Tab-separated table of C-alpha atoms in Angstrom:
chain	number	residue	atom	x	y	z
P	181	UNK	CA	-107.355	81.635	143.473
P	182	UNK	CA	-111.023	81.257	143.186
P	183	UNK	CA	-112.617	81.031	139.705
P	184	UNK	CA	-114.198	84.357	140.232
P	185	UNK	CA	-110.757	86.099	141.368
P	186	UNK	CA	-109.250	88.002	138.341
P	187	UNK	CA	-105.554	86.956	137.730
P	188	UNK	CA	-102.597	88.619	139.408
P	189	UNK	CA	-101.323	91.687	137.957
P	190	UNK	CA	-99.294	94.617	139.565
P	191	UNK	CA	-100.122	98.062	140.150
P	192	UNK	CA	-98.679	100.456	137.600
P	193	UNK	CA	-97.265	103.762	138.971
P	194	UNK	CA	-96.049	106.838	137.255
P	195	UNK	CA	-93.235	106.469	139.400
P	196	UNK	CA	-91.116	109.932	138.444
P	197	UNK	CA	-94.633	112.220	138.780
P	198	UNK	CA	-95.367	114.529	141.011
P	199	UNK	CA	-93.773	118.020	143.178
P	200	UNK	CA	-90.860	115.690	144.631
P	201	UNK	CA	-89.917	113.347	141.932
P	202	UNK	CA	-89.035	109.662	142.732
P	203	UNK	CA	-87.779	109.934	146.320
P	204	UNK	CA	-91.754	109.799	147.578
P	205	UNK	CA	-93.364	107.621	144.808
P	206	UNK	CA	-90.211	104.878	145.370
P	207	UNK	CA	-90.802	105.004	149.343
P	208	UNK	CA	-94.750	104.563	149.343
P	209	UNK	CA	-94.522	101.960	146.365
P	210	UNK	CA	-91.722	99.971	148.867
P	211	UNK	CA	-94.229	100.341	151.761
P	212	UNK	CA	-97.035	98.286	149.758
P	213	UNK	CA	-94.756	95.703	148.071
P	214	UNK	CA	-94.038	94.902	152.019
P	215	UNK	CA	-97.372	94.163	152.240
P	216	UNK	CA	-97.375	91.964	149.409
P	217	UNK	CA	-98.676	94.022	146.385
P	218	UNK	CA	-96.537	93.946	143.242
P	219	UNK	CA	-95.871	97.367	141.473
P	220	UNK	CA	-94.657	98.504	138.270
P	221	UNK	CA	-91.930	101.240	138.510
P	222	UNK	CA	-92.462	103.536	135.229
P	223	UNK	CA	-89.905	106.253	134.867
P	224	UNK	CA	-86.349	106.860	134.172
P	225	UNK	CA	-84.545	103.322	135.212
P	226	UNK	CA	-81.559	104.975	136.514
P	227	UNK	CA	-83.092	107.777	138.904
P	228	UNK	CA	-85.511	104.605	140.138
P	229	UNK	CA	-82.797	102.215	141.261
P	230	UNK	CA	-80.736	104.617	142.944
P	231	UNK	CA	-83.929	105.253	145.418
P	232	UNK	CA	-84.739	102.062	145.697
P	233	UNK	CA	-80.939	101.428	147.033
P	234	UNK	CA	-82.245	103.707	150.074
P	235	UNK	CA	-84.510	101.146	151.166
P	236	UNK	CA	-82.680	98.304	152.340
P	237	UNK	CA	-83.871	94.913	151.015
P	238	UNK	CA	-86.459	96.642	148.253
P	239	UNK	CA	-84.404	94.007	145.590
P	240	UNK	CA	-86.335	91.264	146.998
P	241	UNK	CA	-89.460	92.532	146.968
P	242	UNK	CA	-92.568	92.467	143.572
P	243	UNK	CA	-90.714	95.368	142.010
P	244	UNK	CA	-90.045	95.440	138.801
P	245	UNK	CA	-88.846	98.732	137.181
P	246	UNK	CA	-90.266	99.839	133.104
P	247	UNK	CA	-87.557	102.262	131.896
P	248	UNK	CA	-88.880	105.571	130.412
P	249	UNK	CA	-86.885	108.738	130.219
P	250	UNK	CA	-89.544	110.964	128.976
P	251	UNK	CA	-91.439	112.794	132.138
P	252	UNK	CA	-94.559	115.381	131.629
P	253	UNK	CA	-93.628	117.795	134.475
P	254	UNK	CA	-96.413	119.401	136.600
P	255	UNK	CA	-95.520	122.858	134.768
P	256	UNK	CA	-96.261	121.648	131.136
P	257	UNK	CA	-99.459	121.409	129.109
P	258	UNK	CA	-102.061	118.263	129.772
P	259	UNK	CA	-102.182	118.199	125.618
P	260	UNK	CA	-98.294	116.996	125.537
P	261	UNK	CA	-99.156	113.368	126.055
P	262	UNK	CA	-100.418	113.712	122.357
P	263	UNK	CA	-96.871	113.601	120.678
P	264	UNK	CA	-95.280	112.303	123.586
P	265	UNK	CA	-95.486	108.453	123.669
P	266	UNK	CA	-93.023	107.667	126.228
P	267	UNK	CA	-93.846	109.616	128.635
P	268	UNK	CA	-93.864	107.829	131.816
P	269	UNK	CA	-97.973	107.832	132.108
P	270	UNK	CA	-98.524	106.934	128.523
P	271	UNK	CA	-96.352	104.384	129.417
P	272	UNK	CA	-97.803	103.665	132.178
P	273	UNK	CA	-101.555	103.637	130.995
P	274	UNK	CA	-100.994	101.655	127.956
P	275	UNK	CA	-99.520	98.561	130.684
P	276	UNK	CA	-103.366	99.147	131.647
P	277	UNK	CA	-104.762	98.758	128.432
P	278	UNK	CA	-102.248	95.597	127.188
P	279	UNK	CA	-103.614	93.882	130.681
P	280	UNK	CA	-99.764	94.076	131.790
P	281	UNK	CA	-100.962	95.766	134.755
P	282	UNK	CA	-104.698	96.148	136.337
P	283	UNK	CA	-104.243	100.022	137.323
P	284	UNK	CA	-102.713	103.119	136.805
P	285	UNK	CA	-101.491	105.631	139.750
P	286	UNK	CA	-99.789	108.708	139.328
P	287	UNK	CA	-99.183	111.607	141.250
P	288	UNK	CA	-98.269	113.413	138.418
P	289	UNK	CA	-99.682	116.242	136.147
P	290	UNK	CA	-103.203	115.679	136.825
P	291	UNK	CA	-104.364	116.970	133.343
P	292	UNK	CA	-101.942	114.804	131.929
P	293	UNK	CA	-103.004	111.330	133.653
P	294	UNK	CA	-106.503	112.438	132.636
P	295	UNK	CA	-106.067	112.831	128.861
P	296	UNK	CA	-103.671	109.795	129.113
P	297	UNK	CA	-106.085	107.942	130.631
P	298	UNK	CA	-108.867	108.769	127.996
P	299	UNK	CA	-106.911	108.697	124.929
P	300	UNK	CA	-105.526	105.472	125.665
P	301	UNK	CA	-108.252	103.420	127.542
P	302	UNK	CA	-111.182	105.260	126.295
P	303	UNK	CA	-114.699	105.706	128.193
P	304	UNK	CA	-117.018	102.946	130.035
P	305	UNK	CA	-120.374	102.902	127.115
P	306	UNK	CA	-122.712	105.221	128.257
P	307	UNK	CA	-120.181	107.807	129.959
P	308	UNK	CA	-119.768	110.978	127.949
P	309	UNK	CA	-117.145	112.739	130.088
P	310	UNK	CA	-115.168	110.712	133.258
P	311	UNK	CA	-115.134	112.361	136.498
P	312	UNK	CA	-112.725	112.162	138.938
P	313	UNK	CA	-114.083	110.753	142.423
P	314	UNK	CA	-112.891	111.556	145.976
P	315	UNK	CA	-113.724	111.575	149.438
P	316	UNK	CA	-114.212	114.079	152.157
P	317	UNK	CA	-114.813	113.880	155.751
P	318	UNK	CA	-117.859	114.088	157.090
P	319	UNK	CA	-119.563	114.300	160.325
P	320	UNK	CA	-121.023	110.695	159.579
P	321	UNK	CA	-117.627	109.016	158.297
P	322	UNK	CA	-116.624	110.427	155.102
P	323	UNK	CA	-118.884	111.796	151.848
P	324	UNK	CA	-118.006	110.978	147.893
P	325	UNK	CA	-117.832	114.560	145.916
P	326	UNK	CA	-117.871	114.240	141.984
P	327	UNK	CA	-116.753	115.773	139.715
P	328	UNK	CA	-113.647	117.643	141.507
P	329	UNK	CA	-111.691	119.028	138.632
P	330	UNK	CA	-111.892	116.936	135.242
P	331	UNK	CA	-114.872	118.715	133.973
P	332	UNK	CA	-115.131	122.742	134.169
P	333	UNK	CA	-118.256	122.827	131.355
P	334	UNK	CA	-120.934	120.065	131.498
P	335	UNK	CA	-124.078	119.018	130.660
P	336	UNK	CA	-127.078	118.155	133.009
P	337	UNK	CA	-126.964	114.311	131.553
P	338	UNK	CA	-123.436	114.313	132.972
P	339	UNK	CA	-124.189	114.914	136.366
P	340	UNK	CA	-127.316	111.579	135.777
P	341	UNK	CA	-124.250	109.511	134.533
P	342	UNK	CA	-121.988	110.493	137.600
P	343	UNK	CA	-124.700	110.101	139.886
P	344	UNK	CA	-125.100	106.616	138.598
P	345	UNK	CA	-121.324	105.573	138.318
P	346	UNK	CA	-121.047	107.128	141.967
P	347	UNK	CA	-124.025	104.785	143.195
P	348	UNK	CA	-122.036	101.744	141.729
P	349	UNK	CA	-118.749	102.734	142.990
P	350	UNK	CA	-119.708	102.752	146.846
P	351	UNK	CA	-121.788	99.212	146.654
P	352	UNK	CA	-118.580	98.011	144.995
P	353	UNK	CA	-116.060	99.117	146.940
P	354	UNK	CA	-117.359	100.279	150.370
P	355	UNK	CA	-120.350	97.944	150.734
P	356	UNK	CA	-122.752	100.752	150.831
P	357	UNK	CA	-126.030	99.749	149.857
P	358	UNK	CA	-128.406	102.776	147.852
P	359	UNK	CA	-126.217	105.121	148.973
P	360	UNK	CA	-127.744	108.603	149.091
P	361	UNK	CA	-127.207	111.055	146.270
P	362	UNK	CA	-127.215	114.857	146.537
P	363	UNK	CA	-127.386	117.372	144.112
P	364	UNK	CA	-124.915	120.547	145.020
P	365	UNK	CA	-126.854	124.013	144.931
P	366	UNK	CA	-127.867	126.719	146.394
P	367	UNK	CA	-130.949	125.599	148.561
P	368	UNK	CA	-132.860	122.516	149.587
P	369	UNK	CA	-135.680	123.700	147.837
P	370	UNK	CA	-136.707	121.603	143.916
P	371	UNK	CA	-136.813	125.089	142.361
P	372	UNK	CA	-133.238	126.695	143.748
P	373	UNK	CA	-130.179	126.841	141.334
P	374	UNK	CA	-129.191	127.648	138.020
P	375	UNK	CA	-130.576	126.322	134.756
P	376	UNK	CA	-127.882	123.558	134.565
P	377	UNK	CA	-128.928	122.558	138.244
P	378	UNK	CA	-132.771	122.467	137.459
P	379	UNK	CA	-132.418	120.190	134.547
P	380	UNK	CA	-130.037	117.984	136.049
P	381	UNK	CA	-132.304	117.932	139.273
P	382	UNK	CA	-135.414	116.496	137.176
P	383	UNK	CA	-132.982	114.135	135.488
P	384	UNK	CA	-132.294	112.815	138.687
P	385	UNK	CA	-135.371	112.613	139.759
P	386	UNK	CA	-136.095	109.941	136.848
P	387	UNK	CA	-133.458	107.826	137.214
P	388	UNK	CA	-134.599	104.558	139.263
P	389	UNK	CA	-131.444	102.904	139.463
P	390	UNK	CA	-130.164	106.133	142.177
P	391	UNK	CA	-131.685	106.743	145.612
P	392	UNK	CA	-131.674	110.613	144.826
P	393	UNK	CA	-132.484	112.518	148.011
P	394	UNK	CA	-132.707	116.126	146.265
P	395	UNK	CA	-130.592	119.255	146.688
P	396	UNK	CA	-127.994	119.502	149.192
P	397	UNK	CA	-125.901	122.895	149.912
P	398	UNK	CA	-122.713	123.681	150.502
P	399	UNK	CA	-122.635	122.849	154.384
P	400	UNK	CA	-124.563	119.475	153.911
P	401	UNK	CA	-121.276	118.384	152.508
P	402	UNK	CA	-119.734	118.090	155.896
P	403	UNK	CA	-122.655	117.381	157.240
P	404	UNK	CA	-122.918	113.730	155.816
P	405	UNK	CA	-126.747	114.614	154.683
P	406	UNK	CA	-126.107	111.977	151.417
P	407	UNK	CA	-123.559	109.981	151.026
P	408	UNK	CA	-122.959	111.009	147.383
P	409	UNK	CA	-122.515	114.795	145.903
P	410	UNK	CA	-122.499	115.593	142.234
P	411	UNK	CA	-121.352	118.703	141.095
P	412	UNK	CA	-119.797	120.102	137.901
P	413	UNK	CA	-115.940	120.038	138.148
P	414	UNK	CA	-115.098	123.867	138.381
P	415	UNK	CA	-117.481	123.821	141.527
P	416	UNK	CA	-116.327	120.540	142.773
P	417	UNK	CA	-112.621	121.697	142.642
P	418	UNK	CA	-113.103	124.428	144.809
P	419	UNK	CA	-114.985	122.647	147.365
P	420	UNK	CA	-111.934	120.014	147.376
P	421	UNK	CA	-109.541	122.941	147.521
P	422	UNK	CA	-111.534	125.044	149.963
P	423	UNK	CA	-111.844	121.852	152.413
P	424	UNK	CA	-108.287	120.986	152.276
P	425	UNK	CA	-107.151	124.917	152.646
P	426	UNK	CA	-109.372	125.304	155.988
P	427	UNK	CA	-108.379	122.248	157.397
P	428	UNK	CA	-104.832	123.646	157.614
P	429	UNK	CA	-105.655	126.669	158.583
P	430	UNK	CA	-107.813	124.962	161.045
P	431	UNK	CA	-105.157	122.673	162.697
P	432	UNK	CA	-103.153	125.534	162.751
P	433	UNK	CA	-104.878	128.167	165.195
P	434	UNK	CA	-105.834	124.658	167.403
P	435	UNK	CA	-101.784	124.361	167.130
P	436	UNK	CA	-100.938	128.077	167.981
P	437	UNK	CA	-103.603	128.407	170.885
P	438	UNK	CA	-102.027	124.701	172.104
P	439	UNK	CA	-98.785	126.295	172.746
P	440	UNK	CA	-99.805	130.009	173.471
P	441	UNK	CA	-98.832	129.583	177.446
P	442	UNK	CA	-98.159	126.926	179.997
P	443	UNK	CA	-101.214	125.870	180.900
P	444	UNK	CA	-102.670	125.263	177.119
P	445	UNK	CA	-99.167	123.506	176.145
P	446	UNK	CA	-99.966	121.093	179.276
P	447	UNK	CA	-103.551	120.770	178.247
P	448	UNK	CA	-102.486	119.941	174.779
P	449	UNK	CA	-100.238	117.418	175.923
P	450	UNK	CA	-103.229	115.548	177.098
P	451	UNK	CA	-105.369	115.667	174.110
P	452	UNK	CA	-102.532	115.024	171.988
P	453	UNK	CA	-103.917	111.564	171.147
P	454	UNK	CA	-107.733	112.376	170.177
P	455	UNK	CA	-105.999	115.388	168.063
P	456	UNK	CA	-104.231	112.883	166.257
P	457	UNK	CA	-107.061	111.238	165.846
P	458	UNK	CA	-109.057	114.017	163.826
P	459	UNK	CA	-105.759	114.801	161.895
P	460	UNK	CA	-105.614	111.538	160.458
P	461	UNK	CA	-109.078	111.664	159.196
P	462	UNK	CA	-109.033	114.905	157.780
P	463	UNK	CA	-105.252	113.665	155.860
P	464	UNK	CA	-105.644	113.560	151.944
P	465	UNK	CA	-103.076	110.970	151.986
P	466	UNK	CA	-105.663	108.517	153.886
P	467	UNK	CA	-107.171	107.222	150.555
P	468	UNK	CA	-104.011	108.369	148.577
P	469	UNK	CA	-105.532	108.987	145.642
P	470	UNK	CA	-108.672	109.673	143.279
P	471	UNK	CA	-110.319	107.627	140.932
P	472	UNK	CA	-111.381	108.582	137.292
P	473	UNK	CA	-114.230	107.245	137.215
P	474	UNK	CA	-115.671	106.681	133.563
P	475	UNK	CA	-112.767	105.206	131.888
P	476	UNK	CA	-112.197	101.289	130.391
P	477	UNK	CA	-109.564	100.625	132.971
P	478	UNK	CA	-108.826	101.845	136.659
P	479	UNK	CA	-106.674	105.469	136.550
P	480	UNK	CA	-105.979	106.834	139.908
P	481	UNK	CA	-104.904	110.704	140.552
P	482	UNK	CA	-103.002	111.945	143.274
P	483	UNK	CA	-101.928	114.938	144.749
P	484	UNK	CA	-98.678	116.671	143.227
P	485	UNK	CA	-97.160	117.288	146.656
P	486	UNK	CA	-98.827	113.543	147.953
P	487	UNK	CA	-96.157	111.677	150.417
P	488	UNK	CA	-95.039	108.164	150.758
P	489	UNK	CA	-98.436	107.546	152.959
P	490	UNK	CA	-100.421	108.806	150.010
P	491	UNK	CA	-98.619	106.880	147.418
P	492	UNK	CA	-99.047	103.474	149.319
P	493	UNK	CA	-102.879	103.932	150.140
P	494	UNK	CA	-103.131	105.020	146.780
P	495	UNK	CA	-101.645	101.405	145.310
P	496	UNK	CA	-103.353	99.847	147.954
P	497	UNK	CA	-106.587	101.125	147.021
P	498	UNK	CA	-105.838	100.660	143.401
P	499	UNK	CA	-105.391	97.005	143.581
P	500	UNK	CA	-108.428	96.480	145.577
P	501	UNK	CA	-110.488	98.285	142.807
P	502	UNK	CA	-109.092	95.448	140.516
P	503	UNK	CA	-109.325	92.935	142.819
P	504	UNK	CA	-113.270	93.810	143.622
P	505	UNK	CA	-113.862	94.173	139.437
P	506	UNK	CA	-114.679	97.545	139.977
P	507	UNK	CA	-114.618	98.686	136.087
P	508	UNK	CA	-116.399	95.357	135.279
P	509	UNK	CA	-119.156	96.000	137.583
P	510	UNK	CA	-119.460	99.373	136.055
P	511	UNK	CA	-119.784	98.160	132.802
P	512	UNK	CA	-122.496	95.939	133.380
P	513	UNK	CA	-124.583	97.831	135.727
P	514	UNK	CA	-124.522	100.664	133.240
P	515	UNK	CA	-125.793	98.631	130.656
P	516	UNK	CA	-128.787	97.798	132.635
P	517	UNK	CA	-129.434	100.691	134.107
P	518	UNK	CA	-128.253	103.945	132.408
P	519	UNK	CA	-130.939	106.077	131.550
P	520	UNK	CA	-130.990	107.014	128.028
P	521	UNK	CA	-129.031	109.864	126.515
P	522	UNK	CA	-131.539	112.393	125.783
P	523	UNK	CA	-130.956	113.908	121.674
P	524	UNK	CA	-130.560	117.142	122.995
P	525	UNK	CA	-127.771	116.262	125.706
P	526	UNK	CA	-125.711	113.975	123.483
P	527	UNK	CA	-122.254	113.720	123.215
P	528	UNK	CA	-120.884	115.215	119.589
């Protein structure tokens, strides 16, 4: 290991989260020890090892399982992990912040790995609110969308910081250097939007340490105009939900007019590859998982119904967040670059 590497630590995943319980989260987490990774099994020990006996020769591989009866299911309130300390993703976030494990992935109650995740590793200096980070495909490759759901209510200085942990993200992880930044609204035009989008517009427009291309709209998304797309999180989960929604719906009049006689089933037989092809890319489960990005430690939030595809990519991508010193990097390019709080913006 090279004197830059960090040290080896596992993955830790909120291994009982989630619409199908263990059988998923124990199939994808077997799928990336096989590749090497080791993983942290947080949940009820006994419901754990029984899946894992479904997966023949999983006792040889980096799996280690943390017993912890207590589950927040996807029907309760976010505010339970309060009074709840061994719930599976407290437990699971505090291995994160004892440096027992270099990241946290659940596919759990999203509200709940997002106040977990802030109560117990706290926020990045200079980051008011975290936002949660994702990607969408694009006609250039894929675009990053923040914030998609952990911030209905915000403040223009928000949307600077996001902009700015956004920029950092992509040269980090993705190689992407002065990636493109749009501002979500309702024209092109400097002057279009609402009050929170004007202010945050001329924030943006300051900020040196961002290559801010201006306002983008709704179909730019897909277009790939910037690589980057702040929004406010009410907006940003609808465009995440909206995308997701018509890609199904999508898929499934290409599937229905496939099979709707002979000739089209035959035709479809012969596209069948390059259809699998788009499918793939347009699959949430290809990065697994998003990051909340803001926090003093590397939280990753999946999809309730995610698969054993999502879980692994989701690992996967975790430990190459650590492995890349993702929240490091954060937390010294903020320092050098984050513009200033204004009074009237501030945090309370």
């Amino acid at each position: 290991m090279s004197a830059d590497a960090p040290p080896t630590l596992p993955v830790a995943l909120d291994a009982v989260g989630g619409d199908h319980g263990a059988a998923p989260n124990v199939e994808g987490a077997v799928a990336a020890a096989r590749s090497g990774l080791s993983i942290l099994l947080v949940g009820d020990r006994v419901r754990l090892h029984a899946e894992l006996g479904r997966h023949p020769g999983s006792g040889r591989l980096p799996l280690e399982v943390i017993d912890t009866p207590d589950v927040i299911g996807m029907d309760e309130h976010a505010s339970d992990v309060r009074g709840r300390p061994q719930a599976s993703i407290n437990v699971a976030t505090r291995l994160v912040k004892e440096g027992r494990a270099s990241a946290v992935v659940s596919m759990g109650h999203s509200g709940a790995t997002m106040a977990s995740s802030l109560l117990t590793l706290g926020r990045l200096k200079g980051v008011d609110r975290p936002a949660i980070l994702t990607h969408l495909p694009s006609k250039t490759g894929m675009v990053t969308v923040l914030d998609v759901g952990a911030n209905a209510d915000v403040k223009a200085a928000y949307l600077a910081q996001w902009a700015q942990l956004a920029s950092i993200y992509l040269q980090v992880l993705e190689g992407q250097e002065r990636p493109t930044v749009g501002l979500l609204s309702i024209g092109e035009e400097d002057h279009k939007g609402n009050a929170l989008t004007l202010e945050a517009h001329a924030l943006l427009r300051q900020l040196k340490s961002i290559n801010f291309h201006g306002n983008v709209e709704g179909r730019d998304i897909f277009q790939g105009t910037t690589d980057i797309v702040v929004t406010d999180g009410f907006t940003g989960n609808i465009v995440l939900k909206l995308a997701e929604g018509e890609a199904k719906v999508l898929f499934g009049w290409v599937r229905d007019a496939l099979n709707s006689s002979l000739s089209t089933k035959l035709g479809g037989l012969l596209v069948r590859g390059a259809l699998r092809g788009i499918a793939d890319r347009l699959d949430p489960s290809t990065y697994g998982a998003s990051i909340l990005l803001g926090v003093r430690g590397l939280s990753f939030i999946g999809h309730g119904s995610a698969d054993a595809r999502a879980v692994k990519n989701a690992l996967l991508r975790a430990d190459r967040a650590y492995q890349t010193r993702l929240v490091e990097r954060l937390s010294s390019e903020l320092a050098a670059t984050m513009m200033p709080t204004p009074v009237s913006q501030a945090h309370p």
